[in-house]
mmCIF file of C-alpha atoms in Angstrom:
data_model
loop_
_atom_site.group_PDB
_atom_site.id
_atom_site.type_symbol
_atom_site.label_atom_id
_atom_site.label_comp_id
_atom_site.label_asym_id
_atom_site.label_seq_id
_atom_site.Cartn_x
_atom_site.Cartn_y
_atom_site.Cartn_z
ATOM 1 C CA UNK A 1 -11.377 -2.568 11.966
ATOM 2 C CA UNK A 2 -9.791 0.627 10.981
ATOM 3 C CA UNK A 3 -6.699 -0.013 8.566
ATOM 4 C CA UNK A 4 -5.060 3.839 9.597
ATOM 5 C CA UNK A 5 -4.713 6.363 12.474
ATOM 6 C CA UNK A 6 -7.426 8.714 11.589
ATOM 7 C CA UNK A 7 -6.209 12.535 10.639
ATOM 8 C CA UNK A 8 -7.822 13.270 13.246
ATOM 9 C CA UNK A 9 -5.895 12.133 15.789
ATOM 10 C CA UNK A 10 -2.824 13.670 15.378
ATOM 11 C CA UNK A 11 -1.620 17.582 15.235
ATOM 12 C CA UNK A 12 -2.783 19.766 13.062
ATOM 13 C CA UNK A 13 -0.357 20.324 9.544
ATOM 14 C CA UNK A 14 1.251 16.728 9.371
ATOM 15 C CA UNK A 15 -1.340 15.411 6.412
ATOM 16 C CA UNK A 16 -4.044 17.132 5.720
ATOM 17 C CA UNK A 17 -5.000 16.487 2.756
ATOM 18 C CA UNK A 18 -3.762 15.164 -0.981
ATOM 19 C CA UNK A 19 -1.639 17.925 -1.145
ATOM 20 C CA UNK A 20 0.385 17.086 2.119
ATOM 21 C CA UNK A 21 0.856 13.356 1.500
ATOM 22 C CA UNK A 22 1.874 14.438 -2.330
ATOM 23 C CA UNK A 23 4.711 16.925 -0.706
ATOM 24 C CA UNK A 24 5.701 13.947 1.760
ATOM 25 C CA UNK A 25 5.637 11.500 -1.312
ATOM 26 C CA UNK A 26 8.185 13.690 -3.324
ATOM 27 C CA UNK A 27 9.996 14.404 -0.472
ATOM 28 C CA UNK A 28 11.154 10.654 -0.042
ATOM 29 C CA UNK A 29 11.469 9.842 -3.780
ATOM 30 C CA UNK A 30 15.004 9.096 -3.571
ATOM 31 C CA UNK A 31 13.951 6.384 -1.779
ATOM 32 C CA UNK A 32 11.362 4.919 -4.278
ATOM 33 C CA UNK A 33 12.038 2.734 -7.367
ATOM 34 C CA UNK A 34 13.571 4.749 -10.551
ATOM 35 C CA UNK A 35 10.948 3.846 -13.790
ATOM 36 C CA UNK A 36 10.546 5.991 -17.151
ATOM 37 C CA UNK A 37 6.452 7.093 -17.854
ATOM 38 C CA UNK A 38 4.928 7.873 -20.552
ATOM 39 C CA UNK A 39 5.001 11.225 -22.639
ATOM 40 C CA UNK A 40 1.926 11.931 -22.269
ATOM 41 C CA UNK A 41 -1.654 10.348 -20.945
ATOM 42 C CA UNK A 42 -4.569 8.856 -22.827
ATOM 43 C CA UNK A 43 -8.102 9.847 -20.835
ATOM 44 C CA UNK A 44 -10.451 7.041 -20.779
ATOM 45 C CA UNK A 45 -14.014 6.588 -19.334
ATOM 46 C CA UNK A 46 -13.488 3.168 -18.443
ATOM 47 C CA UNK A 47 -11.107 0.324 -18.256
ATOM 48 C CA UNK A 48 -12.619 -1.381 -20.804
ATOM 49 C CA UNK A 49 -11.009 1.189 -23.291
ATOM 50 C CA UNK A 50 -7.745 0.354 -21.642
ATOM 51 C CA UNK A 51 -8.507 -3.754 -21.786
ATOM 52 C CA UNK A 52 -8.308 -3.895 -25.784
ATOM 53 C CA UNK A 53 -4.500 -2.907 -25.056
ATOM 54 C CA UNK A 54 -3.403 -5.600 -22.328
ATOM 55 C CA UNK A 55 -4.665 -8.573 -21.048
ATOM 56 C CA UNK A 56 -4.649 -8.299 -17.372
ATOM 57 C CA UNK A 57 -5.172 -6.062 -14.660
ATOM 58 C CA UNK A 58 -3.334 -5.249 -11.081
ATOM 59 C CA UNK A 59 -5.686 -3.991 -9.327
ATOM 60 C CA UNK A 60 -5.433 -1.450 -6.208
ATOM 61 C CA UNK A 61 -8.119 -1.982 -3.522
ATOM 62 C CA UNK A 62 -8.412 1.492 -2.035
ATOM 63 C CA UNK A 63 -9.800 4.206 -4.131
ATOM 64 C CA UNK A 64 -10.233 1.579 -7.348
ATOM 65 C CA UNK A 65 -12.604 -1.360 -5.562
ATOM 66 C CA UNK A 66 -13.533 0.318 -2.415
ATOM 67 C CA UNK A 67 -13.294 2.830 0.164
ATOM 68 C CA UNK A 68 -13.215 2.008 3.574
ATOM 69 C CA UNK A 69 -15.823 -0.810 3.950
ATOM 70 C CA UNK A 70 -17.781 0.295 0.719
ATOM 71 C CA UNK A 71 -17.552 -1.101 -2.578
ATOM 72 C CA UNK A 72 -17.272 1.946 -4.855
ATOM 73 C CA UNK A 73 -20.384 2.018 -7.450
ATOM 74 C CA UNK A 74 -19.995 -0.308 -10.638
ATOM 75 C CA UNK A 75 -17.002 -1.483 -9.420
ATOM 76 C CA UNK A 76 -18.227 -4.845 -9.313
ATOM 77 C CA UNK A 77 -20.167 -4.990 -12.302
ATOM 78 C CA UNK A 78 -16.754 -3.654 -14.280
ATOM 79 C CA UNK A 79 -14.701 -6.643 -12.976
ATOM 80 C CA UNK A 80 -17.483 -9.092 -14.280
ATOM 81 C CA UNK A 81 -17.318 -7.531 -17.661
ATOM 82 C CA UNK A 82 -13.880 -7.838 -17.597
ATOM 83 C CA UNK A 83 -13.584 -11.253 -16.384
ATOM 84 C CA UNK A 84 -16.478 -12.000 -19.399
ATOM 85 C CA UNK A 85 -13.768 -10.308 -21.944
ATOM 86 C CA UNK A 86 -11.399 -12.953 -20.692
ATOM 87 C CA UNK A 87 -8.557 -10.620 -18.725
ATOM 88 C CA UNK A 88 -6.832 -11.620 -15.998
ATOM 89 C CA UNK A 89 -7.277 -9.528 -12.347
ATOM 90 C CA UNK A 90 -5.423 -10.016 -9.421
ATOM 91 C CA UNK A 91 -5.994 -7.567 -6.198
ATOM 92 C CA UNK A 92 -2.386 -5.946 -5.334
ATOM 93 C CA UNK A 93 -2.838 -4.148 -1.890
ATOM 94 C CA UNK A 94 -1.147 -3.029 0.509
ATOM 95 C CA UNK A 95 -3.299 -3.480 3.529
ATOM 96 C CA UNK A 96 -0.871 -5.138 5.947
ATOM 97 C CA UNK A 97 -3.630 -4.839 8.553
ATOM 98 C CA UNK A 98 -5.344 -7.851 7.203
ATOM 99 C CA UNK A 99 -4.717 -11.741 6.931
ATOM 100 C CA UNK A 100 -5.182 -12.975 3.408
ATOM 101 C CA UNK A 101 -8.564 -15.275 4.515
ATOM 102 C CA UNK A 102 -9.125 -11.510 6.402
ATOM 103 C CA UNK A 103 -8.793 -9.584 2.746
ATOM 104 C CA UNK A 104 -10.572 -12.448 0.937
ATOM 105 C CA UNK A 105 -13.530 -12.334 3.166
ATOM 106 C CA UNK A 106 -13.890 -8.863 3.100
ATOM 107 C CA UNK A 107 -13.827 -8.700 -0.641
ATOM 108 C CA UNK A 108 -16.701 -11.277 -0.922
ATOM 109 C CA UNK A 109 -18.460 -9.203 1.533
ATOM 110 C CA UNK A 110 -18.270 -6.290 -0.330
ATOM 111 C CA UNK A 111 -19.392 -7.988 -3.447
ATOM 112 C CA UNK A 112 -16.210 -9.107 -5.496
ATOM 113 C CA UNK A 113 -15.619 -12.937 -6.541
ATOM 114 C CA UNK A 114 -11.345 -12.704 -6.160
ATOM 115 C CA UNK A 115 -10.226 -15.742 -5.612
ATOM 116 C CA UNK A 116 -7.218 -17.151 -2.376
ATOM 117 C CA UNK A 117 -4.714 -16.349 -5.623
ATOM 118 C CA UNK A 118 -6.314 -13.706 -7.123
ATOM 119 C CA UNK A 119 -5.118 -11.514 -3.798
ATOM 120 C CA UNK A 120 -1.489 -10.387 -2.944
ATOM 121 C CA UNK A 121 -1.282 -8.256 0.225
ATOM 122 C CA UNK A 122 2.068 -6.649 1.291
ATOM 123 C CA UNK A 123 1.865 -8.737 4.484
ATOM 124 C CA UNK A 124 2.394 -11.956 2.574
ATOM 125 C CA UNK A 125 5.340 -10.256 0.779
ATOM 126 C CA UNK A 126 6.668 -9.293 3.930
ATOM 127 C CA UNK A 127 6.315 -12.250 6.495
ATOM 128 C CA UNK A 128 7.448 -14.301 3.809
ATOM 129 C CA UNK A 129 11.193 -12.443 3.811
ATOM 130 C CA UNK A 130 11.350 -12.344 7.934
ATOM 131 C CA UNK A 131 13.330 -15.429 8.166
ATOM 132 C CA UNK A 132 15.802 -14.122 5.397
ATOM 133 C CA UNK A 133 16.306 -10.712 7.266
ATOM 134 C CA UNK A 134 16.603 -11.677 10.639
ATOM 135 C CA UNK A 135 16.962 -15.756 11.061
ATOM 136 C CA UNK A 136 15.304 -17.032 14.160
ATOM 137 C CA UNK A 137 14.358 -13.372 15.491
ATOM 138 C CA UNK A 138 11.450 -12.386 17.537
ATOM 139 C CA UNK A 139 9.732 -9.799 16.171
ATOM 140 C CA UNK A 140 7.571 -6.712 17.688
ATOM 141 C CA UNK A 141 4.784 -6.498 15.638
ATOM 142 C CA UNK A 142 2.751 -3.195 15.262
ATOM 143 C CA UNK A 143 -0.636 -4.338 14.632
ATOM 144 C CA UNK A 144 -4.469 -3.536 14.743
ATOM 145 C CA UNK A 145 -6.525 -5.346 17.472
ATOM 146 C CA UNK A 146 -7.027 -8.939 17.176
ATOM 147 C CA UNK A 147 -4.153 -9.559 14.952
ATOM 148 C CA UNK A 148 -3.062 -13.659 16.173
ATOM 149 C CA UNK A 149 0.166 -13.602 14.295
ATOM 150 C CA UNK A 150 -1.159 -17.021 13.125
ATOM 151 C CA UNK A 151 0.152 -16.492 9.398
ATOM 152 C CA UNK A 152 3.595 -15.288 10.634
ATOM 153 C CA UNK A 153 5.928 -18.514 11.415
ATOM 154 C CA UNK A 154 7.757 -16.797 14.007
ATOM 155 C CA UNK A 155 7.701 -15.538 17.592
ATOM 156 C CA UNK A 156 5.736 -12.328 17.564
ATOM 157 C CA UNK A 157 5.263 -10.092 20.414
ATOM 158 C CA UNK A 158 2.119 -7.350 20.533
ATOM 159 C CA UNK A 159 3.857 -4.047 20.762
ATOM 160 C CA UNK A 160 0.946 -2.163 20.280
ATOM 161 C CA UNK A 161 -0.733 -3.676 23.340
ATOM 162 C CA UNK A 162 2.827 -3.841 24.926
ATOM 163 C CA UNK A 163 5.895 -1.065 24.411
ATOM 164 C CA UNK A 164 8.040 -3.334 26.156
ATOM 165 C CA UNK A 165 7.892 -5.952 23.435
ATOM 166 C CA UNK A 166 10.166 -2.714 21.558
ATOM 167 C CA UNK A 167 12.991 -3.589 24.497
ATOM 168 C CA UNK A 168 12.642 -6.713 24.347
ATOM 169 C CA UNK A 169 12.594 -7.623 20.313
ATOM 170 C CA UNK A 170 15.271 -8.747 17.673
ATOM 171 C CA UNK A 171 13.945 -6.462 15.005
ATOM 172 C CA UNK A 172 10.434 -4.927 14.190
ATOM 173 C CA UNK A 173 7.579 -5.593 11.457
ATOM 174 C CA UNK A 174 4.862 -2.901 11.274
ATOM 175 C CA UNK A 175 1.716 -3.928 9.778
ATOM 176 C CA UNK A 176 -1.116 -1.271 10.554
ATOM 177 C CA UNK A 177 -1.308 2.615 12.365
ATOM 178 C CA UNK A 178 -4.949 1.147 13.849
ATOM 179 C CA UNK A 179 -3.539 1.430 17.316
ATOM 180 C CA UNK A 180 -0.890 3.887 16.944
ATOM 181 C CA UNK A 181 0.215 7.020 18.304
ATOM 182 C CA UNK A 182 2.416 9.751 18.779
ATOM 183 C CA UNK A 183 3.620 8.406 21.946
ATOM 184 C CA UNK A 184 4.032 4.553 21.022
ATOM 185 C CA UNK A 185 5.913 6.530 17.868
ATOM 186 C CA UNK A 186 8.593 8.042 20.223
ATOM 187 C CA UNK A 187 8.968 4.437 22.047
ATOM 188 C CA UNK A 188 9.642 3.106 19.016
ATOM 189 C CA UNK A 189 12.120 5.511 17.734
ATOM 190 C CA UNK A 190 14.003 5.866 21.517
ATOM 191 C CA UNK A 191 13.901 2.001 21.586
ATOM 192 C CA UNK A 192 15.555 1.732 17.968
ATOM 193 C CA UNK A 193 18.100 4.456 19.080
ATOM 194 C CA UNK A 194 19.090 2.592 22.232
ATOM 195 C CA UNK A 195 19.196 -0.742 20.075
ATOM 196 C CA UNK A 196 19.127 -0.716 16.447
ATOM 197 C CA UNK A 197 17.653 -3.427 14.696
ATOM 198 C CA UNK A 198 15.682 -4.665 11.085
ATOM 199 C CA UNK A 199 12.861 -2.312 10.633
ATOM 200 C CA UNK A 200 10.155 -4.130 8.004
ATOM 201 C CA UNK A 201 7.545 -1.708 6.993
ATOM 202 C CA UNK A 202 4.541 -4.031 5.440
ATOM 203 C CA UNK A 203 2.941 -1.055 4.408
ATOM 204 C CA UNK A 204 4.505 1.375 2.561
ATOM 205 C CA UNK A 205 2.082 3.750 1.781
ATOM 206 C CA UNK A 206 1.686 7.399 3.718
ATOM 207 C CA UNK A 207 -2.343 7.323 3.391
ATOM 208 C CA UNK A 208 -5.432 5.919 2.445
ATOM 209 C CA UNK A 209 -8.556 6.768 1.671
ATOM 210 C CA UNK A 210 -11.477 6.239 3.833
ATOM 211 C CA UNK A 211 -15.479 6.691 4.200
ATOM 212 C CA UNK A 212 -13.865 9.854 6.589
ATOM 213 C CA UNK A 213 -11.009 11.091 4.593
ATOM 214 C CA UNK A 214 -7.403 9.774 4.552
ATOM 215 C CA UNK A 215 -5.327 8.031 7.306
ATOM 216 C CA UNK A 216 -2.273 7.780 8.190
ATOM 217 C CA UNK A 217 -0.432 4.548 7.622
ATOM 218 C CA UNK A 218 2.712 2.409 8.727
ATOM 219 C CA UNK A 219 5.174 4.191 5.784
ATOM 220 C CA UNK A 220 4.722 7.638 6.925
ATOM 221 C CA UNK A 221 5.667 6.701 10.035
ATOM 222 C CA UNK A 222 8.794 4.218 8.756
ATOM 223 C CA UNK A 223 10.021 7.443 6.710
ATOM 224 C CA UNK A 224 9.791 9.456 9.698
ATOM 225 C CA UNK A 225 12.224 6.807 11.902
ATOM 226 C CA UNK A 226 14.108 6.438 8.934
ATOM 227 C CA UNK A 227 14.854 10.465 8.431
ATOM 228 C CA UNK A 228 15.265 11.145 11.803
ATOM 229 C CA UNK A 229 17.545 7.920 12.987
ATOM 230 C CA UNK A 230 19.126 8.104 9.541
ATOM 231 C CA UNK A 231 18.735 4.451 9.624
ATOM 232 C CA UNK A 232 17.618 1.506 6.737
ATOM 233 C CA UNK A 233 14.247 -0.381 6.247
ATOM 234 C CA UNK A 234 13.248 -3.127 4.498
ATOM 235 C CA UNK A 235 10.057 -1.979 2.543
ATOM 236 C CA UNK A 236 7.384 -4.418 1.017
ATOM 237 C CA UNK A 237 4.467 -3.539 -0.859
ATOM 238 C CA UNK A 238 3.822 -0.946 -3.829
ATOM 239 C CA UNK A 239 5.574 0.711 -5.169
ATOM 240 C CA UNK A 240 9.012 -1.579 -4.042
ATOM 241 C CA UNK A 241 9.922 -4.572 -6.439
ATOM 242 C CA UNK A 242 9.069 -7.560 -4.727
ATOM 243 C CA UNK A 243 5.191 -7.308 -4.456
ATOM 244 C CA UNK A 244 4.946 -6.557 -8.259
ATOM 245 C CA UNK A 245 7.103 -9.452 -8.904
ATOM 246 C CA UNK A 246 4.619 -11.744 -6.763
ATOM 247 C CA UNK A 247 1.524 -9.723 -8.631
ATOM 248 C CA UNK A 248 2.760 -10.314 -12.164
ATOM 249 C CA UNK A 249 3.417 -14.093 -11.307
ATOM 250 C CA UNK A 250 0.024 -14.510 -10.058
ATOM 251 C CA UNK A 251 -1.510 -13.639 -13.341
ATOM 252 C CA UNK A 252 0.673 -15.844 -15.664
ATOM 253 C CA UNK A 253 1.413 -12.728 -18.191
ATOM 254 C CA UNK A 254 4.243 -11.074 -18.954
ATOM 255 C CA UNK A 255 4.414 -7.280 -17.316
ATOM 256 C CA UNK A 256 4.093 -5.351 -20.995
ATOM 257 C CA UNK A 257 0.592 -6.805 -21.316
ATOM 258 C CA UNK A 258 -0.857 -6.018 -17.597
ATOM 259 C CA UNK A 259 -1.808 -2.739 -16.382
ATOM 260 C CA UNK A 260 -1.467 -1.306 -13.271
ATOM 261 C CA UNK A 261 -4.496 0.086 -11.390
ATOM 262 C CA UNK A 262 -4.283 2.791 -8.659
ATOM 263 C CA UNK A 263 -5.608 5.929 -6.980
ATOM 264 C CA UNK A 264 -1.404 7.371 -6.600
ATOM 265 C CA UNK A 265 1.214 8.276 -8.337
ATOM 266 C CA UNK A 266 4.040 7.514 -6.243
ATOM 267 C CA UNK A 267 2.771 3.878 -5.157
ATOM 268 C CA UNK A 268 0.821 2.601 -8.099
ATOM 269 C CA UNK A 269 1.427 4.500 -11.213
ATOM 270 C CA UNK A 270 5.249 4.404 -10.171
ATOM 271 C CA UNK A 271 5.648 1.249 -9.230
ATOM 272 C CA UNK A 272 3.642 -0.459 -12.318
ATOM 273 C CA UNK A 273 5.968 1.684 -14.706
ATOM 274 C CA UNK A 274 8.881 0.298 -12.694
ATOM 275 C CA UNK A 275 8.049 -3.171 -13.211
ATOM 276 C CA UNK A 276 7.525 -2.989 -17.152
ATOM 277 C CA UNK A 277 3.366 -2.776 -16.706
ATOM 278 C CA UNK A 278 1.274 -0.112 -18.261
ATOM 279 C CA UNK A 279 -0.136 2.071 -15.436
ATOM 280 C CA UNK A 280 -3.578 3.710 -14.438
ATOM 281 C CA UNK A 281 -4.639 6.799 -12.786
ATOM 282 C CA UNK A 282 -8.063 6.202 -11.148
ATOM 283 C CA UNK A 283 -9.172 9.818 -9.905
ATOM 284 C CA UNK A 284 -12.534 10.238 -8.536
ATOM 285 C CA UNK A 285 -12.783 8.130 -5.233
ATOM 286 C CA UNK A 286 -8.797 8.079 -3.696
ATOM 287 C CA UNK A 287 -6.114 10.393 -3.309
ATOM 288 C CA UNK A 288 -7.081 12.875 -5.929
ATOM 289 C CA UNK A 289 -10.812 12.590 -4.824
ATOM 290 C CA UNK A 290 -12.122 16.114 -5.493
ATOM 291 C CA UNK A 291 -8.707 17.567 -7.379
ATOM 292 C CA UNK A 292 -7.068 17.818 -10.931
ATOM 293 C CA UNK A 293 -4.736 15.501 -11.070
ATOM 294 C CA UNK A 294 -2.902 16.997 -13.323
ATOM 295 C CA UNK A 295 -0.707 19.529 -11.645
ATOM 296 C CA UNK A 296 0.655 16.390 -9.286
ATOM 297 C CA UNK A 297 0.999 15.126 -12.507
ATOM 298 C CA UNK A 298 3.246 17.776 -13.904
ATOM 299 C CA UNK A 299 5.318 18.164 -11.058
ATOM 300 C CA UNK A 300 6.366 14.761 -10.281
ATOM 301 C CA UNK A 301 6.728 13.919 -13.387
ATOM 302 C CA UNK A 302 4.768 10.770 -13.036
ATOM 303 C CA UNK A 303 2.859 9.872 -16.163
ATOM 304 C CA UNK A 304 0.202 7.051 -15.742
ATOM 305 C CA UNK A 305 -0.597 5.823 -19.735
ATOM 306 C CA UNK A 306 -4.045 5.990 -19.080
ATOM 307 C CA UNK A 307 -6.720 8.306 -16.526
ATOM 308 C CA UNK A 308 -10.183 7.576 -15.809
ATOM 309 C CA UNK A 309 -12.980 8.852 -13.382
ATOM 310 C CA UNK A 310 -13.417 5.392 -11.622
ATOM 311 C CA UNK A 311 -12.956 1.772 -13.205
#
């Protein structure tokens, strides 16, 4: 199951490559958590240079664990080491896409031992705050294929399988671009002109990385409804508040001694700063797969503490 519309399938010029989805990312900044970085970065060849400073880890899956449905070398092995040393890891993704018992599985059969807590996903943050944004609504879910709805405790309609479900809706929750498209984009926007609604986006990020390059995912599209309708969302996942607060909880630790893990700088390195943790920059297998980092780096003004190669 693809977690993202592929590049490929849409027009030419809209992402194509780390440069794109970095001019996209600093284009809706304002819109992003405020956090202070540090002055400058400390390169490392490992995280076991960075795990004499802190005593946890958040971990990104994407470009840090895996890409696509491959475990990214000594991945595994690092975790172990880590685990050995006594430091605390929880997974903080935002792969709305997936179940939790879908993530966990998927995770064992790539190789890792994360336990049911050891896991936050942005779609737990998110279903769990439906109720609070729209009480008793049904919802038109944006989904990939074979998504039962059976950890959401609400009515859910298939949009992606059915437009009409856009009509016929109290708000929306997209979860996953698997089985989107330009056109079902326009539905959704002409729908939520016609009829404006809550908009949950349970995935904020603009791309991941895959075996094939990067996708596009649900928050490239949310920012898109959101510039053109000039309307609100209600965001969940990294870098927004509410899925580092859930992340930090799991491990027991306070945020000044837990480092954030990531392959971006305006989901992961951002968002750990703006909760209080130490951030870092994983280069060689995400966003920044084949670049310097460092001019993204220089203009954003996004220091991670730390940068390494892989974990």
């Amino acid at each position: 199951m693809s977690d993202g519309l592929s590049l490929n399938a849409q027009p030419s010029g809209i992402l194509s490559d780390a440069k794109a989805a970095f001019a996209r990312y600093e284009a809706i900044r304002p819109r992003l958590p405020m956090a202070r970085f540090a002055a400058q970065s400390v390169q490392v060849t490992s995280l076991e240079e960075v795990a004499d400073r802190v005593d946890g880890f958040l971990l990104d899956a994407f470009g840090v664990l895996n890409v696509g449905e491959t475990a990214i070398p000594g991945a595994i092995a690092r975790l172990a080491s880590l685990r050995a040393r006594g430091k605390k890891l929880v997974v903080l993704t935002n792969a709305a896409s997936y179940t939790r018992a879908q993530l966990l599985a998927k995770y064992h059969r790539l190789g890792f031992d994360f336990t049911a807590d050891e896991v936050v996903a942005s779609r737990d943050v998110a279903v769990a705050r439906l109720e609070g944004i729209a009480p008793g609504a049904t919802w038109a879910a944006i989904s990939a294929a074979g998504d039962t709805f059976a950890d959401i405790p609400a009515r859910v309609l298939d949009a992606a399988s059915d437009p009409r479900a856009f009509r016929d809706a109290d708000a929306v929750l997209f979860l996953s671009t698997a089985r989107w498209s330009p056109v079902l984009q326009r539905q959704l926007e002409t729908a939520l002109q016609h009829k404006p609604r809550p908009l949950v986006i349970a995935n904020p990020d603009l791309v991941a990385p895959r075996e094939g390059g990067l996708t596009l995912e649900p928050g490239l599209f949310g920012h898109d409804l959101v510039d053109r309708l000039k309307i609100g969302a209600h965001w969940f996942g990294k870098p927004f508040p509410e899925a580092f607060a859930e992340g930090i909880a799991r491990t027991g630790l306070v945020p000044e001694r837990l480092a954030m893990v990531g392959d971006t700088l305006h989901t992961d390195v951002l968002g750990g700063a703006a909760a209080g943790c130490r951030s870092v920059l994983v280069t060689d297998h995400g966003l920044f797969a084949g670049r310097d980092p460092a001019p993204f780096i220089s203009a954003s003004g996004i220091m991670p503490d730390f940068i390494t190669a892989s974990i």
